[in-house]
Tab-separated table of C-alpha atoms and ligand atoms in Angstrom:
chain	number	residue	atom	x	y	z
A	1	MET	CA	-9.184	-30.221	-29.567
A	2	GLU	CA	-7.103	-27.631	-31.464
A	3	PRO	CA	-6.416	-28.693	-35.056
A	4	LYS	CA	-2.668	-28.191	-34.355
A	5	PHE	CA	-2.631	-30.757	-31.371
A	6	ILE	CA	-4.387	-33.389	-33.361
A	7	LEU	CA	-1.957	-32.897	-36.209
A	8	LEU	CA	1.016	-33.127	-34.003
A	9	LEU	CA	-0.848	-36.170	-32.569
A	10	LEU	CA	-1.205	-37.899	-36.109
A	11	LEU	CA	2.015	-37.089	-36.857
A	12	HIS	CA	3.416	-38.602	-33.737
A	13	PHE	CA	1.534	-41.764	-34.361
A	14	SER	CA	2.161	-42.424	-38.183
A	15	THR	CA	5.899	-41.773	-38.034
A	16	VAL	CA	6.693	-43.697	-34.836
A	17	ALA	CA	4.286	-44.591	-32.154
A	18	LYS	CA	2.544	-47.949	-32.098
A	19	SER	CA	0.769	-47.202	-28.575
A	20	ALA	CA	-0.908	-44.393	-26.959
A	21	TYR	CA	-1.734	-44.430	-23.155
A	22	ASN	CA	-4.284	-42.272	-21.794
A	23	VAL	CA	-4.460	-41.406	-18.436
A	24	VAL	CA	-8.357	-41.475	-18.463
A	25	ASP	CA	-8.086	-45.267	-19.199
A	26	PHE	CA	-6.164	-45.569	-16.050
A	27	GLY	CA	-8.535	-44.226	-13.911
A	28	ALA	CA	-8.083	-40.405	-14.031
A	29	LYS	CA	-10.880	-38.044	-13.652
A	30	PRO	CA	-10.941	-34.884	-15.338
A	31	ASP	CA	-13.077	-33.172	-12.282
A	32	GLY	CA	-10.461	-31.236	-10.596
A	33	ARG	CA	-11.225	-33.029	-7.531
A	34	THR	CA	-10.427	-36.912	-7.953
A	35	ASP	CA	-6.729	-37.512	-7.203
A	36	SER	CA	-5.472	-38.627	-10.217
A	37	THR	CA	-1.894	-39.143	-9.250
A	38	LYS	CA	-1.668	-42.824	-9.316
A	39	ALA	CA	-3.366	-42.836	-12.882
A	40	PHE	CA	-0.725	-40.683	-14.223
A	41	LEU	CA	1.795	-42.758	-12.994
A	42	ALA	CA	0.350	-46.014	-14.355
A	43	ALA	CA	0.094	-44.542	-17.723
A	44	TRP	CA	3.733	-43.071	-17.504
A	45	ALA	CA	5.111	-46.894	-16.282
A	46	GLU	CA	3.357	-48.194	-19.486
A	47	ALA	CA	4.722	-45.545	-22.022
A	48	CYS	CA	8.353	-45.632	-20.206
A	49	GLY	CA	8.230	-49.751	-20.541
A	50	ASP	CA	7.066	-50.108	-24.027
A	51	LYS	CA	10.216	-51.026	-26.121
A	52	ILE	CA	8.774	-49.178	-28.854
A	53	PRO	CA	8.050	-45.329	-28.994
A	54	ALA	CA	5.063	-44.713	-26.955
A	55	THR	CA	2.576	-41.903	-26.320
A	56	MET	CA	0.978	-40.879	-23.165
A	57	VAL	CA	-1.988	-38.816	-23.657
A	58	VAL	CA	-3.755	-36.411	-21.156
A	59	PRO	CA	-6.894	-35.167	-22.730
A	60	SER	CA	-9.154	-31.833	-21.594
A	61	GLY	CA	-9.199	-31.428	-17.687
A	62	PRO	CA	-8.805	-30.408	-15.048
A	63	PHE	CA	-6.704	-33.068	-13.307
A	64	LEU	CA	-5.901	-33.046	-9.724
A	65	VAL	CA	-2.350	-34.756	-9.401
A	66	GLY	CA	-0.095	-34.655	-6.050
A	67	ARG	CA	3.592	-35.293	-5.895
A	68	ALA	CA	4.448	-36.963	-9.073
A	69	LEU	CA	7.769	-38.587	-10.219
A	70	PHE	CA	7.966	-40.012	-13.681
A	71	GLN	CA	11.290	-42.141	-13.774
A	72	GLY	CA	13.153	-43.457	-16.041
A	73	PRO	CA	15.348	-44.979	-17.482
A	74	CYS	CA	12.671	-46.138	-20.100
A	75	LYS	CA	12.722	-48.896	-22.472
A	76	ASN	CA	12.392	-46.816	-25.547
A	77	ASP	CA	13.732	-43.350	-26.467
A	78	LYS	CA	10.833	-41.594	-27.920
A	79	ILE	CA	8.263	-40.844	-25.436
A	80	GLY	CA	5.545	-38.175	-26.473
A	81	LEU	CA	3.415	-36.751	-23.835
A	82	PHE	CA	0.481	-34.729	-25.057
A	83	ILE	CA	-1.138	-32.722	-22.732
A	84	LYS	CA	-4.699	-30.917	-23.683
A	85	GLY	CA	-5.966	-29.894	-20.118
A	86	THR	CA	-4.915	-28.491	-17.207
A	87	ILE	CA	-3.162	-30.195	-14.375
A	88	LEU	CA	-3.832	-29.052	-10.735
A	89	GLY	CA	-1.588	-29.369	-7.787
A	90	LYS	CA	-3.265	-29.747	-4.522
A	91	THR	CA	-3.930	-26.723	-2.363
A	92	GLY	CA	-2.081	-26.212	0.576
A	93	TYR	CA	1.304	-27.347	0.687
A	94	SER	CA	3.876	-29.852	1.847
A	95	THR	CA	7.580	-30.322	2.853
A	96	ALA	CA	8.157	-31.760	-0.621
A	97	SER	CA	10.993	-30.057	-2.604
A	98	GLU	CA	9.275	-30.912	-5.950
A	99	TRP	CA	5.718	-31.177	-7.550
A	100	ILE	CA	6.039	-32.718	-10.694
A	101	THR	CA	9.190	-34.447	-11.774
A	102	PHE	CA	10.612	-36.344	-14.891
A	103	LYS	CA	14.067	-38.103	-13.873
A	104	TYR	CA	16.746	-40.238	-15.758
A	105	VAL	CA	14.556	-39.914	-18.973
A	106	LYS	CA	15.945	-39.734	-22.420
A	107	GLY	CA	14.146	-38.721	-25.267
A	108	LEU	CA	10.821	-37.231	-24.019
A	109	SER	CA	8.852	-34.401	-25.894
A	110	ILE	CA	6.121	-33.045	-23.721
A	111	TYR	CA	3.561	-30.959	-25.979
A	112	GLY	CA	0.973	-28.523	-24.297
A	113	GLY	CA	-0.723	-28.653	-21.075
A	114	THR	CA	-1.129	-26.157	-18.306
A	115	PHE	CA	0.472	-26.962	-14.697
A	116	ASN	CA	-1.117	-24.964	-12.115
A	117	ALA	CA	0.305	-25.683	-8.842
A	118	ARG	CA	-1.710	-23.500	-6.979
A	119	GLY	CA	1.374	-21.944	-4.525
A	120	GLN	CA	-1.190	-19.263	-2.856
A	121	SER	CA	-1.509	-20.620	0.158
A	122	LEU	CA	2.324	-20.996	0.842
A	123	TRP	CA	3.021	-17.527	-0.328
A	124	ALA	CA	0.657	-16.531	2.199
A	125	CYS	CA	2.203	-18.325	4.866
A	126	LYS	CA	5.952	-16.979	3.593
A	127	ALA	CA	4.160	-13.369	3.431
A	128	ALA	CA	2.896	-13.621	7.192
A	129	GLY	CA	6.472	-14.506	8.208
A	130	ARG	CA	5.321	-17.854	9.547
A	131	ASN	CA	7.544	-20.942	9.805
A	132	CYS	CA	6.758	-22.162	6.249
A	133	PRO	CA	8.405	-24.833	4.044
A	134	ASN	CA	10.483	-23.766	0.796
A	135	GLY	CA	7.995	-24.949	-1.194
A	136	SER	CA	8.155	-27.316	-4.351
A	137	THR	CA	9.341	-26.875	-7.865
A	138	ALA	CA	6.483	-27.091	-10.223
A	139	LEU	CA	8.200	-28.876	-13.181
A	140	THR	CA	11.466	-30.576	-12.718
A	141	ILE	CA	13.945	-32.141	-15.314
A	142	SER	CA	16.351	-33.920	-13.902
A	143	GLN	CA	19.397	-36.113	-14.951
A	144	ALA	CA	17.769	-36.243	-18.172
A	145	LYS	CA	18.958	-36.204	-21.866
A	146	ASN	CA	17.068	-34.776	-24.810
A	147	VAL	CA	13.902	-33.700	-23.530
A	148	LEU	CA	11.691	-30.939	-25.296
A	149	LEU	CA	9.028	-28.646	-23.305
A	150	SER	CA	6.758	-27.254	-26.126
A	151	LYS	CA	4.092	-24.568	-25.517
A	152	VAL	CA	4.146	-25.750	-22.021
A	153	LYS	CA	2.404	-23.359	-19.332
A	154	VAL	CA	3.346	-23.347	-16.021
A	155	GLN	CA	1.527	-21.114	-13.287
A	156	ASN	CA	1.467	-20.006	-9.614
A	157	SER	CA	4.576	-22.353	-8.602
A	158	GLN	CA	5.331	-22.652	-4.616
A	159	ASN	CA	8.881	-22.095	-5.314
A	160	PHE	CA	10.671	-22.206	-8.784
A	161	GLN	CA	8.360	-22.979	-11.700
A	162	ILE	CA	10.848	-25.042	-14.133
A	163	ALA	CA	13.937	-26.425	-12.962
A	164	ILE	CA	16.277	-28.197	-15.270
A	165	ILE	CA	19.023	-29.620	-13.039
A	166	PHE	CA	21.980	-32.243	-13.799
A	167	SER	CA	20.416	-32.634	-17.686
A	168	GLN	CA	21.785	-32.243	-21.208
A	169	GLU	CA	19.944	-31.192	-24.528
A	170	ILE	CA	16.623	-29.753	-22.725
A	171	LYS	CA	14.922	-27.380	-25.336
A	172	VAL	CA	12.047	-25.427	-24.092
A	173	GLU	CA	10.039	-23.605	-26.524
A	174	GLY	CA	7.124	-21.144	-26.554
A	175	ALA	CA	6.577	-21.880	-22.945
A	176	THR	CA	4.056	-19.244	-20.792
A	177	ILE	CA	5.182	-19.056	-17.178
A	178	THR	CA	3.200	-17.098	-15.065
A	179	ALA	CA	3.125	-16.273	-11.381
A	180	PRO	CA	2.368	-12.680	-9.584
A	181	GLY	CA	5.289	-10.199	-9.510
A	182	ASN	CA	5.436	-10.562	-5.488
A	183	SER	CA	5.233	-14.456	-5.176
A	184	PRO	CA	8.440	-15.201	-3.493
A	185	ASN	CA	11.405	-17.160	-5.433
A	186	THR	CA	8.882	-18.127	-8.137
A	187	ASP	CA	11.854	-18.181	-10.859
A	188	GLY	CA	10.615	-18.860	-14.305
A	189	ILE	CA	13.271	-21.631	-15.218
A	190	HIS	CA	16.336	-22.280	-13.036
A	191	ILE	CA	19.096	-24.054	-14.488
A	192	HIS	CA	21.780	-25.986	-12.454
A	193	MET	CA	24.656	-28.392	-13.210
A	194	SER	CA	23.449	-28.922	-16.911
A	195	SER	CA	24.457	-28.233	-20.505
A	196	PHE	CA	23.160	-27.660	-23.953
A	197	ILE	CA	19.964	-25.810	-22.900
A	198	THR	CA	17.932	-24.126	-25.267
A	199	ILE	CA	14.986	-21.649	-24.387
A	200	THR	CA	13.278	-19.786	-26.961
A	201	GLY	CA	10.386	-17.990	-27.787
A	202	SER	CA	8.954	-17.907	-24.141
A	203	THR	CA	6.783	-15.539	-21.975
A	204	MET	CA	7.435	-15.171	-18.367
A	205	ALA	CA	5.985	-13.276	-15.450
A	206	THR	CA	7.193	-14.037	-12.049
A	207	GLY	CA	8.200	-12.907	-8.706
A	208	ASP	CA	12.078	-13.914	-9.296
A	209	ASP	CA	14.514	-14.139	-12.248
A	210	CYS	CA	12.749	-15.068	-15.410
A	211	VAL	CA	15.456	-17.057	-16.023
A	212	SER	CA	18.362	-18.081	-13.482
A	213	LEU	CA	21.342	-19.968	-14.569
A	214	GLY	CA	23.108	-21.284	-11.433
A	215	GLU	CA	26.421	-23.494	-10.957
A	216	GLY	CA	27.752	-25.709	-13.707
A	217	VAL	CA	25.682	-24.418	-16.597
A	218	SER	CA	27.141	-24.484	-19.748
A	219	ASN	CA	26.234	-24.218	-23.688
A	220	ALA	CA	23.308	-22.726	-23.147
A	221	TRP	CA	21.011	-20.600	-25.748
A	222	ILE	CA	18.276	-18.179	-24.710
A	223	GLU	CA	16.717	-16.268	-27.337
A	224	ASN	CA	13.408	-14.332	-27.767
A	225	ILE	CA	11.944	-14.092	-24.611
A	226	LYS	CA	9.369	-11.616	-22.835
A	227	CYS	CA	10.135	-10.922	-19.281
A	228	GLY	CA	8.269	-9.009	-16.848
A	229	PRO	CA	7.051	-8.631	-14.115
A	230	GLY	CA	10.443	-10.387	-12.039
A	231	HIS	CA	13.889	-9.973	-11.478
A	232	GLY	CA	15.108	-10.375	-15.020
A	233	ILE	CA	17.792	-12.937	-16.568
A	234	SER	CA	20.652	-13.520	-14.075
A	235	ILE	CA	23.405	-15.887	-13.926
A	236	GLY	CA	24.075	-16.793	-10.365
A	237	SER	CA	24.205	-16.444	-7.439
A	238	LEU	CA	27.566	-18.265	-7.577
A	239	GLY	CA	30.366	-18.907	-5.202
A	240	ASP	CA	28.345	-18.753	-1.734
A	241	GLY	CA	30.126	-22.141	-0.730
A	242	THR	CA	33.601	-23.411	-1.336
A	243	GLU	CA	32.858	-25.179	-3.994
A	244	THR	CA	34.435	-24.936	-7.391
A	245	THR	CA	31.739	-23.541	-9.937
A	246	MET	CA	31.512	-22.123	-13.456
A	247	VAL	CA	29.115	-20.957	-15.894
A	248	GLN	CA	30.534	-20.768	-19.366
A	249	ASN	CA	29.320	-20.445	-23.151
A	250	VAL	CA	25.927	-18.976	-22.541
A	251	THR	CA	24.074	-16.651	-25.176
A	252	VAL	CA	21.050	-14.694	-24.038
A	253	SER	CA	19.601	-12.630	-27.037
A	254	SER	CA	16.463	-10.784	-28.014
A	255	VAL	CA	15.060	-10.544	-24.520
A	256	VAL	CA	12.112	-7.783	-23.709
A	257	PHE	CA	12.351	-6.445	-20.499
A	258	THR	CA	8.961	-4.950	-18.963
A	259	GLY	CA	8.802	-3.636	-15.512
A	260	THR	CA	11.616	-5.993	-14.364
A	261	GLN	CA	13.849	-5.312	-11.034
A	262	ASN	CA	16.837	-5.883	-13.233
A	263	GLY	CA	17.809	-6.834	-17.051
A	264	PHE	CA	20.638	-8.913	-17.303
A	265	ARG	CA	22.676	-9.779	-14.197
A	266	VAL	CA	25.654	-11.496	-12.916
A	267	LYS	CA	25.633	-12.126	-9.128
A	268	THR	CA	28.683	-13.566	-7.190
A	269	TRP	CA	29.486	-14.093	-3.641
A	270	ALA	CA	32.864	-12.790	-2.917
A	271	THR	CA	33.706	-15.889	-0.883
A	272	PRO	CA	37.303	-16.196	-0.763
A	273	SER	CA	37.939	-19.870	-0.670
A	274	SER	CA	35.301	-20.176	-3.661
A	275	LYS	CA	37.047	-20.984	-7.219
A	276	GLY	CA	35.247	-20.545	-9.988
A	277	PHE	CA	34.406	-18.464	-12.918
A	278	VAL	CA	31.974	-17.048	-15.666
A	279	ARG	CA	32.952	-16.688	-19.199
A	280	GLY	CA	31.846	-16.771	-22.767
A	281	VAL	CA	28.416	-14.888	-22.030
A	282	THR	CA	27.118	-12.835	-24.365
A	283	PHE	CA	24.244	-10.748	-23.631
A	284	GLU	CA	22.570	-8.955	-26.944
A	285	HIS	CA	19.551	-7.018	-28.276
A	286	GLY	CA	17.977	-6.422	-24.944
A	287	THR	CA	14.874	-4.353	-24.740
A	288	MET	CA	14.364	-2.351	-21.250
A	289	LYS	CA	11.281	-1.012	-20.684
A	290	ASN	CA	10.855	0.315	-16.988
A	291	VAL	CA	13.460	-1.766	-15.877
A	292	GLY	CA	15.451	-0.796	-12.508
A	293	ASN	CA	18.950	-2.062	-13.212
A	294	PRO	CA	19.386	-2.737	-16.949
A	295	ILE	CA	22.513	-4.477	-16.618
A	296	MET	CA	23.865	-5.423	-13.423
A	297	ILE	CA	27.214	-7.222	-12.425
A	298	ASP	CA	27.525	-7.718	-8.666
A	299	GLN	CA	30.772	-9.452	-7.785
A	300	ASN	CA	29.884	-8.828	-3.933
A	301	TYR	CA	26.283	-10.315	-3.739
A	302	CYS	CA	24.724	-10.173	-0.369
A	303	PRO	CA	20.943	-10.837	0.165
A	304	VAL	CA	21.383	-10.398	3.871
A	305	PRO	CA	23.269	-7.359	4.353
A	306	GLY	CA	26.229	-7.756	7.292
A	307	ASN	CA	26.027	-11.559	6.859
A	308	CYS	CA	28.081	-12.201	3.734
A	309	PRO	CA	32.255	-12.334	3.430
A	310	ASN	CA	33.680	-9.394	1.455
A	311	GLU	CA	36.926	-10.376	0.324
A	312	VAL	CA	37.948	-9.556	-3.149
A	313	SER	CA	36.332	-11.996	-5.495
A	314	PHE	CA	38.535	-14.319	-7.725
A	315	PHE	CA	36.070	-14.842	-10.320
A	316	LEU	CA	37.310	-13.776	-13.424
A	317	PHE	CA	34.311	-12.387	-15.919
A	318	LEU	CA	34.525	-12.382	-19.690
A	319	VAL	CA	30.811	-10.944	-20.122
A	320	CYS	CA	30.374	-9.242	-23.447
A	321	PHE	CA	27.287	-7.155	-24.336
A	322	ALA	CA	26.670	-6.578	-27.793
A	323	SER	CA	24.553	-4.086	-29.525
A	324	MET	CA	22.360	-3.761	-26.363
A	325	ILE	CA	19.069	-1.305	-26.829
A	326	VAL	CA	17.901	-0.090	-23.458
A	327	GLY	CA	14.658	1.691	-23.974
A	328	ALA	CA	13.764	2.888	-20.637
A	329	PRO	CA	12.289	5.399	-19.981
A	330	ASP	CA	12.141	6.772	-23.374
A	331	HIS	CA	14.683	6.154	-26.176
A	332	TYR	CA	17.803	5.884	-24.530
A	333	PHE	CA	20.672	3.853	-26.382
A	334	VAL	CA	23.583	2.288	-24.579
A	335	VAL	CA	26.065	0.309	-26.605
A	336	ALA	CA	28.654	-1.540	-24.796
A	337	TYR	CA	31.203	-4.095	-25.960
B	1	LIG	C1	15.254	-24.218	1.917
B	1	LIG	O1	15.968	-23.350	1.200
B	1	LIG	C2	17.375	-22.840	1.983
B	1	LIG	C3	17.937	-21.705	1.230
B	1	LIG	O2	18.125	-22.297	-0.121
B	1	LIG	C4	18.093	-23.928	2.310
B	1	LIG	O3	19.496	-23.935	2.843
B	1	LIG	C5	17.245	-25.328	3.082
B	1	LIG	O4	18.132	-26.171	3.281
B	1	LIG	C6	16.081	-25.757	2.477
B	1	LIG	N1	15.234	-26.270	3.363
B	1	LIG	C7	14.647	-27.355	2.731
B	1	LIG	C8	14.171	-28.367	4.001
B	1	LIG	O5	14.801	-28.053	1.692
B	2	LIG	C1	28.334	-23.144	-27.107
B	2	LIG	O1	27.071	-23.557	-26.860
B	2	LIG	C2	26.142	-23.682	-28.128
B	2	LIG	C3	24.776	-23.919	-27.592
B	2	LIG	O2	24.374	-22.878	-27.082
B	2	LIG	C4	26.849	-24.538	-28.963
B	2	LIG	O3	26.170	-24.482	-30.285
B	2	LIG	C5	28.149	-24.586	-29.197
B	2	LIG	O4	28.870	-25.563	-29.626
B	2	LIG	C6	28.892	-24.096	-27.982
B	2	LIG	N1	30.316	-23.931	-28.083
B	2	LIG	C7	31.515	-24.676	-27.498
B	2	LIG	C8	32.825	-24.026	-27.919
B	2	LIG	O5	31.002	-25.747	-26.732
């Protein structure tokens, strides 16, 4: 074990936890072949059912885990999930829209771990233009509150790598998210209907947006991110339905984009019946290296040309670019307010 990992474990134990549940004690096998889904769920049930702060431990792997829903509400609000090894998804694909999900949980900290979804066969299906399912999001935080993901690695998702939906107070720090630049829809972190979301010190290489902020996102802070390859950091797309949609109070600061399609982007559909707004957004201190469109605001977003409404949009934008540094291709500065 890394000394840091042991230290974290000890700290967690000495301060709060009385019980630790190791997935191996529930039958999980670190051989990468034995289906350990039930063992993981059984360990979770114990940690979640504890009336005192509890710890779930995943030692060095690899562990093969299928679709798994780690569900609350739990009887305590301080669960530590310490993952040393790799969690492997099953090869092939199903119609499930999520692989690993934490739902209805309040007070969870996940330290470490590699989640390798092995999305290659689904990407191949999509690339061949066959009739394929959308694919699963690798790691979903849903209807949760006060969740920390610390130094988590997510790889090769079938669809979004991490999704934060209908949740509050979620912090992602030191994440490493990787998928090939040509893998379809593998957004690094997608956020939807959530507030008080912090993402810091993370590296993302994906086939789609590094971070995408969808409908109903407010009070988000994104800082110190390395993005590329990928499509950049995007708000939207918004307004493709008739719903009222908004994004507000978002700061994106100190992002280095390398070889991305876009840098900072806002995309909205020009649907006349759609009511909503994007406001209080600050994009600042961006560094662009070999970026297609460093800044893009598209109020007539249309992924399939000819197939979209093109009325004037009702969206009001208050987007501020503060001290933006654009370094592509040489030293080229744009300062926009
Ligand atoms: C697949 O994604 C499309 C586009 O987002 C969506 O309209 C459709 O309902 C999804 N299908 C399934 C089975 O989830
Ligand atoms: C804006 O979001 C930040 C978190 O990113 C939060 O600290 C701040 O209180 C929010 N401001 C308002 C007015 O809600």
